[in-house]
Coordinates of C-alpha atoms in Angstrom, one line a residue:
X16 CA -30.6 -71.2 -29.7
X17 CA -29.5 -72.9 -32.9
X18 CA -32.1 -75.3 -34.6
X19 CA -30.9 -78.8 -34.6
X20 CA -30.4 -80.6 -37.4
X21 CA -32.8 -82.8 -39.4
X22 CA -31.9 -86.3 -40.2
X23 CA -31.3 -87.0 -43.7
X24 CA -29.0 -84.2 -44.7
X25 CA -26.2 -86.3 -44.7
X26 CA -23.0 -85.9 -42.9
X27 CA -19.3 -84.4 -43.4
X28 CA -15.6 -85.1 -42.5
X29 CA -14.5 -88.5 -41.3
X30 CA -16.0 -88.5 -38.2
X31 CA -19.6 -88.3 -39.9
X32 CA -20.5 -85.2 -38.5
X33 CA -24.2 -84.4 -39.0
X34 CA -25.1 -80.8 -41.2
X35 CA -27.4 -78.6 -39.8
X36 CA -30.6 -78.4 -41.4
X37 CA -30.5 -75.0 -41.3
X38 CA -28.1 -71.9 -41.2
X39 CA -27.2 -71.0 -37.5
X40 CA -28.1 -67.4 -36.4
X41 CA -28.2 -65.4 -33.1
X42 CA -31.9 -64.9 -31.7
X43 CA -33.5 -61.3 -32.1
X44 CA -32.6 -58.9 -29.3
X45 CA -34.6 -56.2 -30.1
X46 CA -35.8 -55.6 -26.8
X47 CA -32.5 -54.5 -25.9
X48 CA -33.2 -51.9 -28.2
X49 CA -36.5 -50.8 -26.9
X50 CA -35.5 -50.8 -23.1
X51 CA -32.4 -48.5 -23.9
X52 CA -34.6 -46.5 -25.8
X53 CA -36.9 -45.9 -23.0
X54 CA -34.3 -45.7 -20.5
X55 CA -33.3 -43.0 -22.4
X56 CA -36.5 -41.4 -22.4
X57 CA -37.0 -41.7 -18.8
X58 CA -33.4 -40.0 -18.1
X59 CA -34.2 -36.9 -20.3
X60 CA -37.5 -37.1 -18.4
X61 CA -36.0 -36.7 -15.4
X62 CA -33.7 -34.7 -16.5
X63 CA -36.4 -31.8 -17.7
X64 CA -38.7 -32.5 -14.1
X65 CA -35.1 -31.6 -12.1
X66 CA -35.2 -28.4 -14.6
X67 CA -37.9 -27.5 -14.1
X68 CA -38.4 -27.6 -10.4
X69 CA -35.1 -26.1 -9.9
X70 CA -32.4 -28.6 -9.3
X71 CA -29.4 -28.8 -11.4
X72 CA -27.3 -31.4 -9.8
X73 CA -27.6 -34.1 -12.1
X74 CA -25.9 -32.0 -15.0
X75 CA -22.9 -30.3 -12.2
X76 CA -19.7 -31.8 -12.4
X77 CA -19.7 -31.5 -8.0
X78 CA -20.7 -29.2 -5.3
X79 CA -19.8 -25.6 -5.2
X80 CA -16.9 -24.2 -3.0
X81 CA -18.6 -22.8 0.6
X82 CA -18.1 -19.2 -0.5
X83 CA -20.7 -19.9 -3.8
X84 CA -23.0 -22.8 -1.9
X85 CA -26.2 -20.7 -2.0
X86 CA -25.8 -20.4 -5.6
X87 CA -25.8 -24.1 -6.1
X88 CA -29.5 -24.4 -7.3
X89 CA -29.3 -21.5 -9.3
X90 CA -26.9 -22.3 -12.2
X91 CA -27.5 -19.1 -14.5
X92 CA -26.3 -16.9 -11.5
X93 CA -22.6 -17.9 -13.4
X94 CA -23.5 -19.7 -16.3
X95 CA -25.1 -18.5 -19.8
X96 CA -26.6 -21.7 -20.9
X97 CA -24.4 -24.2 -20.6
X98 CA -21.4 -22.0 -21.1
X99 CA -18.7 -21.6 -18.7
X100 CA -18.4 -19.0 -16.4
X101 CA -17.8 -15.4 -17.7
X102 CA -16.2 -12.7 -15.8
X103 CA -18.8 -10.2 -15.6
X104 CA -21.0 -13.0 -13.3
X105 CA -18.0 -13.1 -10.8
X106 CA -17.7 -9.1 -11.1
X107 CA -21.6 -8.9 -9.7
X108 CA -20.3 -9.5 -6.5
X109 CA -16.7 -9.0 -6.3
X110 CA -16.6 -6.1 -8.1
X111 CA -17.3 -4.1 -11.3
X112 CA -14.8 -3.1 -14.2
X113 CA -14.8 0.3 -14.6
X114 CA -16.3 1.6 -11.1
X115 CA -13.7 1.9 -8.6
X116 CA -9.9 1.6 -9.2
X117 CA -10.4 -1.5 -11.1
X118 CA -8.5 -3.8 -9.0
X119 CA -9.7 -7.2 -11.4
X120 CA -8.0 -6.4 -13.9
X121 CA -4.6 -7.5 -15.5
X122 CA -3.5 -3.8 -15.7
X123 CA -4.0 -3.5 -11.8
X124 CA -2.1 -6.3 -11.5
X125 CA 0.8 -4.9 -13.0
X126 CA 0.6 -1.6 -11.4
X127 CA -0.4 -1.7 -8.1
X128 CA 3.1 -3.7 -6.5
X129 CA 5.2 -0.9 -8.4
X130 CA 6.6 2.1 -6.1
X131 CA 5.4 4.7 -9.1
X132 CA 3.0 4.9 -11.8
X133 CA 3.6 3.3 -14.9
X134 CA 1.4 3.9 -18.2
X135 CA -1.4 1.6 -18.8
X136 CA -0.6 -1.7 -20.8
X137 CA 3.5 -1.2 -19.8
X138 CA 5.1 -4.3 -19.1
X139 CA 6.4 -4.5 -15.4
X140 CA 10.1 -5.5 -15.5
X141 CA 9.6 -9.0 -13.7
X142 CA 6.9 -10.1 -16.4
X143 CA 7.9 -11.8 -20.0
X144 CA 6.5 -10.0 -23.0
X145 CA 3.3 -12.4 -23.2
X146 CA 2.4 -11.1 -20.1
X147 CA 2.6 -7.5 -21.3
X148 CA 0.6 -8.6 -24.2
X149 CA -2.1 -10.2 -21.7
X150 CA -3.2 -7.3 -20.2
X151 CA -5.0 -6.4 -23.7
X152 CA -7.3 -9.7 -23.3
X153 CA -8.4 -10.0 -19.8
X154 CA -8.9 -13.9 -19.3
X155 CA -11.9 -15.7 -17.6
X156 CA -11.9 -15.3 -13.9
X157 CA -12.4 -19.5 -14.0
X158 CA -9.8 -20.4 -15.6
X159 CA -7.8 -19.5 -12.2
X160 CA -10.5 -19.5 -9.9
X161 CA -12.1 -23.3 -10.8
X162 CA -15.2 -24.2 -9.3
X163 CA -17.0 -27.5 -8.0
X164 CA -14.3 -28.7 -6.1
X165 CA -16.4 -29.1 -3.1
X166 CA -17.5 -27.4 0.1
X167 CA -13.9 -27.7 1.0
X168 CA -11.7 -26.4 -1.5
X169 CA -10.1 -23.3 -1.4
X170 CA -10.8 -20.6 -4.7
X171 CA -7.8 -18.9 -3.8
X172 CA -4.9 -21.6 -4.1
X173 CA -4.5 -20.9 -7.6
X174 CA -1.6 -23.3 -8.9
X175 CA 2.0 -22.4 -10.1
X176 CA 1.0 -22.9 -13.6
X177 CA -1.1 -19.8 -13.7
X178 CA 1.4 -18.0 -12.4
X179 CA 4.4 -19.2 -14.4
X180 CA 2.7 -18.5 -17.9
X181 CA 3.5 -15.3 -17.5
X182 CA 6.6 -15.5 -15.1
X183 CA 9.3 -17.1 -16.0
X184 CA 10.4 -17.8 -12.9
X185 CA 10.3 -21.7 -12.3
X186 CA 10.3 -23.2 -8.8
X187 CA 10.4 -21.2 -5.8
X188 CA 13.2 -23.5 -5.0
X189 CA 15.5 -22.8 -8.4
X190 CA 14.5 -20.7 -10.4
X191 CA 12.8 -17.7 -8.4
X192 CA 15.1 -14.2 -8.6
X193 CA 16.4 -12.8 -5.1
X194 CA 14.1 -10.5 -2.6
X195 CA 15.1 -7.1 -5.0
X196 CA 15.3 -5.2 -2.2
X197 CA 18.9 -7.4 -1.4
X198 CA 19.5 -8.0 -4.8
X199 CA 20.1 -4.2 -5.5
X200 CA 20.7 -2.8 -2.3
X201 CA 17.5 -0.7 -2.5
X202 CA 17.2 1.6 0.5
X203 CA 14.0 3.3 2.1
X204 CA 14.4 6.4 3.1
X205 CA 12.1 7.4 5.8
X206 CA 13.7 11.0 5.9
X207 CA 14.5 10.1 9.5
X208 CA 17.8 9.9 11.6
X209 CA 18.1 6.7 13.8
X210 CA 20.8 5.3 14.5
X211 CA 19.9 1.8 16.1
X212 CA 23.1 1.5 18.0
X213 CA 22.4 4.3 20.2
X214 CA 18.4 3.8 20.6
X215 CA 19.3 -0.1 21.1
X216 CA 22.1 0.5 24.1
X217 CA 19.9 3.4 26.0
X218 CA 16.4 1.2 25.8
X219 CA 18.3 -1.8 27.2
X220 CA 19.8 0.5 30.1
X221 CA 17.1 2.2 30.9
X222 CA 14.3 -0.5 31.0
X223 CA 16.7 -3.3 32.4
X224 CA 16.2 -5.8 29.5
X225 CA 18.3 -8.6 30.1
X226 CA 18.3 -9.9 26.6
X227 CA 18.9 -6.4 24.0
X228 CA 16.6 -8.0 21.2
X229 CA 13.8 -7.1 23.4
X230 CA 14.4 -3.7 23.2
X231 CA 13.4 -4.0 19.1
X232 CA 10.2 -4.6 20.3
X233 CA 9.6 -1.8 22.2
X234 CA 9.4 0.3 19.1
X235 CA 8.7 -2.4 16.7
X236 CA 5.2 -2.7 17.8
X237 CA 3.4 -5.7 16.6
X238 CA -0.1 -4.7 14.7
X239 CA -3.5 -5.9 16.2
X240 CA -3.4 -8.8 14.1
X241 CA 0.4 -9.7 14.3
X242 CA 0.9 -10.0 10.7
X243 CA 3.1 -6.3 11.1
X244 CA 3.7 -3.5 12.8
X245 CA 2.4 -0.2 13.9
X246 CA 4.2 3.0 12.8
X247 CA 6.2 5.0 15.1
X248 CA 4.6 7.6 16.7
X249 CA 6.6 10.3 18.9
X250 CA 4.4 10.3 21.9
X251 CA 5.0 6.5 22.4
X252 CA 8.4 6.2 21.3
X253 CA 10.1 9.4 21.5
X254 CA 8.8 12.3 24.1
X255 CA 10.5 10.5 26.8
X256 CA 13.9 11.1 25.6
X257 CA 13.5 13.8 23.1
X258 CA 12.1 17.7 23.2
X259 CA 12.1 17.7 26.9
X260 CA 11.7 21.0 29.2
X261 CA 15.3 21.8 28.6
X262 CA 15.3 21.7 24.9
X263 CA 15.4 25.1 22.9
X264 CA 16.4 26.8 19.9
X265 CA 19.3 28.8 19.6
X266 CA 19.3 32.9 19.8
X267 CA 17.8 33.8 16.1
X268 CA 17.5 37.4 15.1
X269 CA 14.2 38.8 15.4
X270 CA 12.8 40.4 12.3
X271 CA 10.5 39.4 9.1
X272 CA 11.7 36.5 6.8
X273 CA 10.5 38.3 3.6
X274 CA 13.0 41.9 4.5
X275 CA 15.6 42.0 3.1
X276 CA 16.8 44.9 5.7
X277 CA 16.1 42.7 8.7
X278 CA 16.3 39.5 8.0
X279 CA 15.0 37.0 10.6
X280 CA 12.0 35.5 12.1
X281 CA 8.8 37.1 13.6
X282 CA 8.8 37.2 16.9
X283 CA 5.1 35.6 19.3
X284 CA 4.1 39.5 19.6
X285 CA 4.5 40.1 16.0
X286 CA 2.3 37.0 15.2
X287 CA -0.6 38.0 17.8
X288 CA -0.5 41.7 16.4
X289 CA -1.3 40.2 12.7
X290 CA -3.5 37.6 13.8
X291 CA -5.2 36.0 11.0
X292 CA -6.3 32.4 9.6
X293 CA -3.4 29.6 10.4
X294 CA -1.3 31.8 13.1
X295 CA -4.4 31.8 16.1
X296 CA -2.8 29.5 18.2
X297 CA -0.1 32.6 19.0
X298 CA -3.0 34.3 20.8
X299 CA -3.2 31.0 23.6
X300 CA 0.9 30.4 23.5
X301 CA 2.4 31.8 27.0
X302 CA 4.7 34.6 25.9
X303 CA 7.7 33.3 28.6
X304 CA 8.1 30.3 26.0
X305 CA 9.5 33.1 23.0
X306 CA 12.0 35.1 24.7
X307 CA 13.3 38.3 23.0
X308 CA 16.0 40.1 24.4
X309 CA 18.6 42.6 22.5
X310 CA 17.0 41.8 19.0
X311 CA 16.7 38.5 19.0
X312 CA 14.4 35.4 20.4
X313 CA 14.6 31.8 21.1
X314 CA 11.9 29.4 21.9
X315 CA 12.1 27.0 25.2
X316 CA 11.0 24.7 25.1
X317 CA 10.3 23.0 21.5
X318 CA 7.3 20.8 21.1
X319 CA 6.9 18.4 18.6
X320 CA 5.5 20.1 15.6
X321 CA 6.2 23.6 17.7
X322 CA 3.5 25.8 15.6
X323 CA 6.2 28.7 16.1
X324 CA 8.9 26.7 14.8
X325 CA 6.6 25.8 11.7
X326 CA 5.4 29.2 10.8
X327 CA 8.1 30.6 11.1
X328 CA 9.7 28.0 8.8
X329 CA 6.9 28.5 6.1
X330 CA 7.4 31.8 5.7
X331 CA 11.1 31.3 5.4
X332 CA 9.6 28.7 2.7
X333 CA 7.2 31.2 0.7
X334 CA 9.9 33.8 0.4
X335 CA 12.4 31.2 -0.9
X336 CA 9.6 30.2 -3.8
X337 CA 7.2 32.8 -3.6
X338 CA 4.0 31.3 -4.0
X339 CA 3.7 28.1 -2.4
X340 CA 0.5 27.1 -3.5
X341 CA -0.9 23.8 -1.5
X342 CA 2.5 23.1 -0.9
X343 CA 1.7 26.1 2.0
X344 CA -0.8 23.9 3.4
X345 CA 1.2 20.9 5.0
X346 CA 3.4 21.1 7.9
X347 CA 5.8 19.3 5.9
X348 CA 7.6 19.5 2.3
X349 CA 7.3 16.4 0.3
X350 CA 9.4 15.3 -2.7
X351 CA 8.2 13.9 -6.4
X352 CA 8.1 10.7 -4.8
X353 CA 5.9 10.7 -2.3
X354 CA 3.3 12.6 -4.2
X355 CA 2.8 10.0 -7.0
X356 CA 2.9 7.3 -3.8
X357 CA -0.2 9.2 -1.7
X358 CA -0.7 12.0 -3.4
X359 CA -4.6 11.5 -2.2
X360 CA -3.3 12.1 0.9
X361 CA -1.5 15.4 0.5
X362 CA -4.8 16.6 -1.2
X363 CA -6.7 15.3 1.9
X364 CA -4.2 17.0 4.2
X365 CA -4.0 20.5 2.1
X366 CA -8.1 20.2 2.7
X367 CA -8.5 19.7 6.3
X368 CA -6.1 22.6 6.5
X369 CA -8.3 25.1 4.3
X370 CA -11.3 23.8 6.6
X371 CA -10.0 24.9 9.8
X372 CA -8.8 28.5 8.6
X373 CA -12.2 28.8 7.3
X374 CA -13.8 28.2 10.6
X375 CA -11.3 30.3 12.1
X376 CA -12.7 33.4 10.0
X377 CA -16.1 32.3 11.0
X378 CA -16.4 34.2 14.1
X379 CA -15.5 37.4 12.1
X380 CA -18.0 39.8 11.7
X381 CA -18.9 41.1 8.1
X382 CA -21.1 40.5 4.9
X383 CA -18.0 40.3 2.5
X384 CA -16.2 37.7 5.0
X385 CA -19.2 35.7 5.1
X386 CA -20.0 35.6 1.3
X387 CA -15.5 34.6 0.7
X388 CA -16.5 31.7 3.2
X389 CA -19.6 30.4 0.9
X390 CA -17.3 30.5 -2.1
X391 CA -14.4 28.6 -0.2
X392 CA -17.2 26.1 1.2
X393 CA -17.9 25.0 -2.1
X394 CA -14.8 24.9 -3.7
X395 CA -14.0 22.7 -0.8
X396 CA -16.8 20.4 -1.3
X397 CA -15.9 20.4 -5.1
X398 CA -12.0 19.5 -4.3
X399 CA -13.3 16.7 -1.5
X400 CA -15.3 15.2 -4.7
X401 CA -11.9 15.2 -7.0
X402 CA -10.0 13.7 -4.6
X403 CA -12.4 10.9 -3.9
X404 CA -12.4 10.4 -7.5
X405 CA -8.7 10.4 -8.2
X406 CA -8.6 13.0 -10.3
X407 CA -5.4 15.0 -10.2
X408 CA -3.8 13.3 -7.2
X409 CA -0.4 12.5 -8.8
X410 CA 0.5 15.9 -10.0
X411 CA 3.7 17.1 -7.7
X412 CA 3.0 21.0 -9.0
X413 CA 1.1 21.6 -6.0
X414 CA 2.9 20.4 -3.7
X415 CA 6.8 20.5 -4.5
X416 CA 7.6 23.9 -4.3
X417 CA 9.3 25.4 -7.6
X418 CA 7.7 22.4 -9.9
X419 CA 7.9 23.8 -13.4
X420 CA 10.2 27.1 -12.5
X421 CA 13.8 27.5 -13.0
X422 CA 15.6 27.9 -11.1
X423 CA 12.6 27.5 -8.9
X424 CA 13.4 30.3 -6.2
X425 CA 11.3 33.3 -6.7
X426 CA 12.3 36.2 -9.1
X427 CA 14.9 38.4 -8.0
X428 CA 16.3 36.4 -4.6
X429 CA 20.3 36.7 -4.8
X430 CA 22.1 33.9 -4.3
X431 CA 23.4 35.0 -1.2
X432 CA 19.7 35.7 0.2
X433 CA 18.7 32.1 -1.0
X434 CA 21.9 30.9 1.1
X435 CA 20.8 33.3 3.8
X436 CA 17.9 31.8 4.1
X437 CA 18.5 28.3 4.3
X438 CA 21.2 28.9 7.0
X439 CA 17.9 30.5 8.7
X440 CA 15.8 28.0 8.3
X441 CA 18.6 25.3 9.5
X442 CA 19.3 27.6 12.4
X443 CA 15.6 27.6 13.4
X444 CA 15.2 23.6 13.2
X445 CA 17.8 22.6 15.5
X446 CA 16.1 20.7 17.7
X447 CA 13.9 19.4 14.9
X448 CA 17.4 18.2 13.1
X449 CA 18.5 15.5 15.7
X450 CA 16.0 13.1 14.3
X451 CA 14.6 15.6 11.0
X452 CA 15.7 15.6 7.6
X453 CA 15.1 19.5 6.7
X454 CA 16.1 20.8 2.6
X455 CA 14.9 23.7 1.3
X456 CA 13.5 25.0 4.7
X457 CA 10.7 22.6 5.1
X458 CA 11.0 19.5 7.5
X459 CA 10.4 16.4 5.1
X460 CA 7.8 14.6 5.6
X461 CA 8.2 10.5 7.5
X462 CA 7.7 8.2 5.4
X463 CA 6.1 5.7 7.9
X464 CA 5.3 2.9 5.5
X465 CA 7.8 0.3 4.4
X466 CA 8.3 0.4 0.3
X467 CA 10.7 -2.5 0.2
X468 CA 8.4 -5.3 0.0
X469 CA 6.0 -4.3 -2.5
X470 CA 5.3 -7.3 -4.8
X471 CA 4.9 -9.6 -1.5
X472 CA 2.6 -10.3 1.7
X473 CA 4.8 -11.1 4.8
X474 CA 3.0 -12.3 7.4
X475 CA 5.3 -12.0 11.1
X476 CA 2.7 -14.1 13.1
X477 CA 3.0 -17.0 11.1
X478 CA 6.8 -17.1 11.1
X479 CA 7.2 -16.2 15.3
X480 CA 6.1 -19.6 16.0
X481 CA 8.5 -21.1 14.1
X482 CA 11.1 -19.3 14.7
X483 CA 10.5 -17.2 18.1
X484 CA 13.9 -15.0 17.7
X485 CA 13.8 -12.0 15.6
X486 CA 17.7 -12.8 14.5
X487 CA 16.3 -16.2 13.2
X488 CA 16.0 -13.9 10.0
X489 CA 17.1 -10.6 10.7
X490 CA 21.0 -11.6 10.3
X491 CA 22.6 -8.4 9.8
X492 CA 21.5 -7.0 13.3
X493 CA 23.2 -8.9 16.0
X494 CA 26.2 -6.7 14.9
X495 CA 24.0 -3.5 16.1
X496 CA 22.5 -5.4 19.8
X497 CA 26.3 -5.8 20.2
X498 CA 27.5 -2.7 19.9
X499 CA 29.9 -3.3 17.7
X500 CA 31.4 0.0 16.3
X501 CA 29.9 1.1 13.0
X502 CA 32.2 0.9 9.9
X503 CA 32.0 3.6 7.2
X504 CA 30.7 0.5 4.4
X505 CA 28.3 -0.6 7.5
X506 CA 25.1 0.6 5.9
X507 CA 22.7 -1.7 8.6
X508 CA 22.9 0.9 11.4
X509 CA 20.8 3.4 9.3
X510 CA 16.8 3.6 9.5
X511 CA 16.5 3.6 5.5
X512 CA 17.9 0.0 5.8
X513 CA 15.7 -2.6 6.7
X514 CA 17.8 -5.7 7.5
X515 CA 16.3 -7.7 5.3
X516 CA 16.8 -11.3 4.9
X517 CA 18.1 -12.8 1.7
X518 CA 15.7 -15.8 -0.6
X519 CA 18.2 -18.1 1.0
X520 CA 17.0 -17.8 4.6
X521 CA 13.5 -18.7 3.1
X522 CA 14.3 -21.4 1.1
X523 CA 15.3 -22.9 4.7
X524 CA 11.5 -23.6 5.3
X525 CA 9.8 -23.1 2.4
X526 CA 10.7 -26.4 -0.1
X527 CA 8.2 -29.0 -1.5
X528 CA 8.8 -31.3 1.4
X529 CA 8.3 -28.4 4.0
X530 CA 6.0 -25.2 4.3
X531 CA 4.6 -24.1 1.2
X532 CA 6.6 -23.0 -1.8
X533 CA 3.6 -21.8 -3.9
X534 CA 3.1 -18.5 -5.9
X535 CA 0.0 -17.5 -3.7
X536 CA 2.0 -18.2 -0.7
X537 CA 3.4 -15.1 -0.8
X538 CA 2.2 -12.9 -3.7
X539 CA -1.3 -12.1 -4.6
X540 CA -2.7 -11.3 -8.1
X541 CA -6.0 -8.8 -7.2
X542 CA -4.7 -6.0 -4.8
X543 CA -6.2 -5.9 -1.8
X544 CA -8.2 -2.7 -0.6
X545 CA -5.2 -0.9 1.6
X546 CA -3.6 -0.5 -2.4
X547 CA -6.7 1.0 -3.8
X548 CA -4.9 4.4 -3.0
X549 CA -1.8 3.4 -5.4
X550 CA -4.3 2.2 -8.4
X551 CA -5.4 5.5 -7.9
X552 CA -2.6 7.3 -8.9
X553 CA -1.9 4.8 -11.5
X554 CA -5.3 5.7 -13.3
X555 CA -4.5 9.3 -12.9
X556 CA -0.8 8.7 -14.4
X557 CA -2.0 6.7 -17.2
X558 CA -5.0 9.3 -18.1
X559 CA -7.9 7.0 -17.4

């Protein structure tokens, strides 16, 4: 309070104020001073006792996510002092850099959506140079992945911006590029003949389906968890119709593929006299199923993957090339391709082969075959560990015959026994040739996997609900259920053509106002597990 004024100072103005004895000041406060002080005191205090006994919620800016709530009280688990999050604290559980193919890191990203290796660092064609550059500096897990957003919130719904840094795609709704697979036409050939009209029409007729579309499905198999769908296999799909007990190949002549005087194939006897690893099944085939007669033999009937039929077509192979190498291991001949897409699997394949010849030669008696089957079993065991480390799976040498030799056929074949040959080798495969693709006397392989959609998670069980008829997106087939004849432009009646719907048919659902337009909607950033395979070969092509 201001002191009042003490008589006899006079006064001022007109109105005969009275001055104030004194000047007029604000009272001390300095308590103020001292309770701040201590409440500051008492705050740090607090602050060190939560420390201490373990709690660090008063310094967290909110509660973990549910997938990190036991680490809640434990701040260093992520944090180095009070620094944010670094990568290799995310990595102690989800993962380590350098073990493994490495799927956390931005060179993974770019690889593992391509359909062949590219060298480390490259910059993938739908990326902008920054994001080429990026892959060089690897950025915090946290700054996509942002914590203490509650018990609720979801790690994984990283926003646009993320994603568009390095894409310059815009909006789903503007500015994102067309599915590639309709914007260039791409086709994926399965090395398989199936022509839907046909397979469409006989299903329908045979199982009564009122409604065609039904028929898709039963090939089209839905996975166990609806998202796709099973691969064909020819016991469920195709034994009823095809290879029956009337089918057979045509009259061949009988001989030895690699004699030039009597050119041919070998005959079941010929095979059962020579028995060795690879060829013992000839010794339990019933001799009425290889008929000779006048110098020459067909087989009735044909199995799928008839052993006869693949032997004999392998050594048709070897004296086309030579030596085959691994490639003399598969039932199948493969192409660049699919050896830098699963060429792990090829090595796998060549493997299991090796092991059961080797317990083939088992039973045989002798010191010298036992000691060749000690020195196989360890360079078995010693290809097993390469192949579980990557190492050398995308070479094609092994496996495509004639890799690195030109003109590829071996040394001193005419042209007109190469010719001779193949017109064998197509002779012998007839059967095989209704549904096989067969080149250079090998049957090539199925490619049971779809390679279209690469960059993209569909998932089919999401979509069924809302639209429960498979024409809802498939446009282009309701020409095939209706049997309309096939034009020579009309590429949808093929099985390398996957009827694809264009963005367009998407954008019908997916907008801002509707079903979710996001990035992570559809693409993911860290490959998931079923691509670890692919990294593979892109550490092998890169020379990691």
């Amino acid at each position: 309070m201001a002191k009042k004024a003490r008589p006899g100072k006079g006064s001022f103005g007109g109105a005969r104020l009275p001055v104030a004895g004194a000047y007029v000041t604000r009272s001390p406060r300095r308590w103020l001073l001292g309770a701040g002080f201590a409440g500051c005191l008492g705050a740090l205090a607090w602050l060190g006792a939560s420390f201490a006994l373990g709690d660090r919620t008063p310094v967290s800016p909110g509660p973990l996510s549910s997938s990190h709530a036991n680490f809640e009280a434990n701040c260093g688990a992520c944090h180095g002092g009070f620094e944010a999050p670094a990568a290799a604290g995310c990595l102690a559980c989800h993962g380590r850099v350098g073990e493994g193919p490495e799927e956390y890191r931005y060179a993974a990203h770019y690889a593992y959506r391509r359909p062949a290796p590219v060298a480390a660092g490259a910059e993938a064609p739908t990326a902008t140079p920054a994001a080429a550059r990026a892959v060089g500096r690897e950025l915090p897990c946290a700054s996509c992945h942002a914590e203490h957003g509650g018990r609720r919130a979801a790690l994984t719904r990283v926003p646009d911006a993320r994603c568009t840094g390095c894409h310059a795609f815009g909006s789903f709704g503007g500015g994102h590029p067309e599915v590639e697979v309709i914007r260039d036409g791409l086709r994926d050939d399965p090395n398989l003949r199936f022509p839907h009209r046909i397979h469409v029409a006989e299903v329908t007729k045979r199982l009564g389906l009122g409604n065609p579309e039904r028929s898709c499905l039963q090939c089209h198999e839905p996975d166990d968890r609806g998202r796709g769908f099973r691969p064909l296999d020819f016991d469920r799909h195709c034994d009823a119709c095809h290879l029956t007990a009337t089918s057979a190949t045509p009259r061949l002549p009988a001989g030895d593929p690699a004699d030039p005087a009597r050119p041919g194939v070998l005959t079941l006897s010929a095979l059962q006299r020579e028995w060795g690893p690879g060829v013992r099944w000839a010794l339990f085939t019933n001799p009425d199923e290889v008929r000779e007669a006048g110098g020459t033999v067909a087989k009735r009937p044909v199995y799928h993957e008839d052993p006869w039929i693949l032997e004999n077509l392998r050594r048709i192979r070897a004296t086309l090339y030579g030596d085959l190498g691994l490639a003399a291991l598969l039932s199948t001949g493969v192409d660049e391709g699919t050896v830098l897409a699963g060429g792990d699997a090829l090595y796998r394949e060549a493997i299991a082969t090796l092991r059961e010849r080797a317990a083939e030669l088992r039973s045989l008696p002798g010191p010298e075959v036992q000691e060749e089957l000690r020195r196989l079993e360890e360079l078995l065991a010693v290809a097993e560990e390469r192949v579980e480390r990557g190492e050398g799976t995308a070479s094609t040498a092994p496996f495509v015959p004639g890799s690195g030799r030109q003109p590829g056929y071996a040394p001193g074949l005419s042209e007109e026994r190469v010719m001779e040959l193949k017109r064998l080798a197509l002779d012998l495969t007839e059967p095989c040739r209704q549904c096989h693709v067969v080149s250079d006397a090998a049957i090539q392989r199925v490619q049971k996997d779809q390679r279209t959609l690469i960059r993209a998670e569909f998932d089919h069980r999401a979509h069924i609900v809302q639209l429960p008829s498979c024409l809802g997106c498939h446009g282009a087939i309701p020409k095939i259920l209706a049997g309309e004849p096939k034009g020579e432009d009309d590429p949808t009646d093929a099985a390398e053509t996957h009827n694809l719907p264009a963005i367009a048919v998407c954008r019908e659902c997916h907008t801002p106002a509707g079903a979710s337009s996001a990035c992570v909607t559809c693409h993911q950033f860290h490959p998931g597990r079923s691509r670890h395979a692919g990294l593979v070969v892109y550490r092998s092509a890169a020379g990691d």
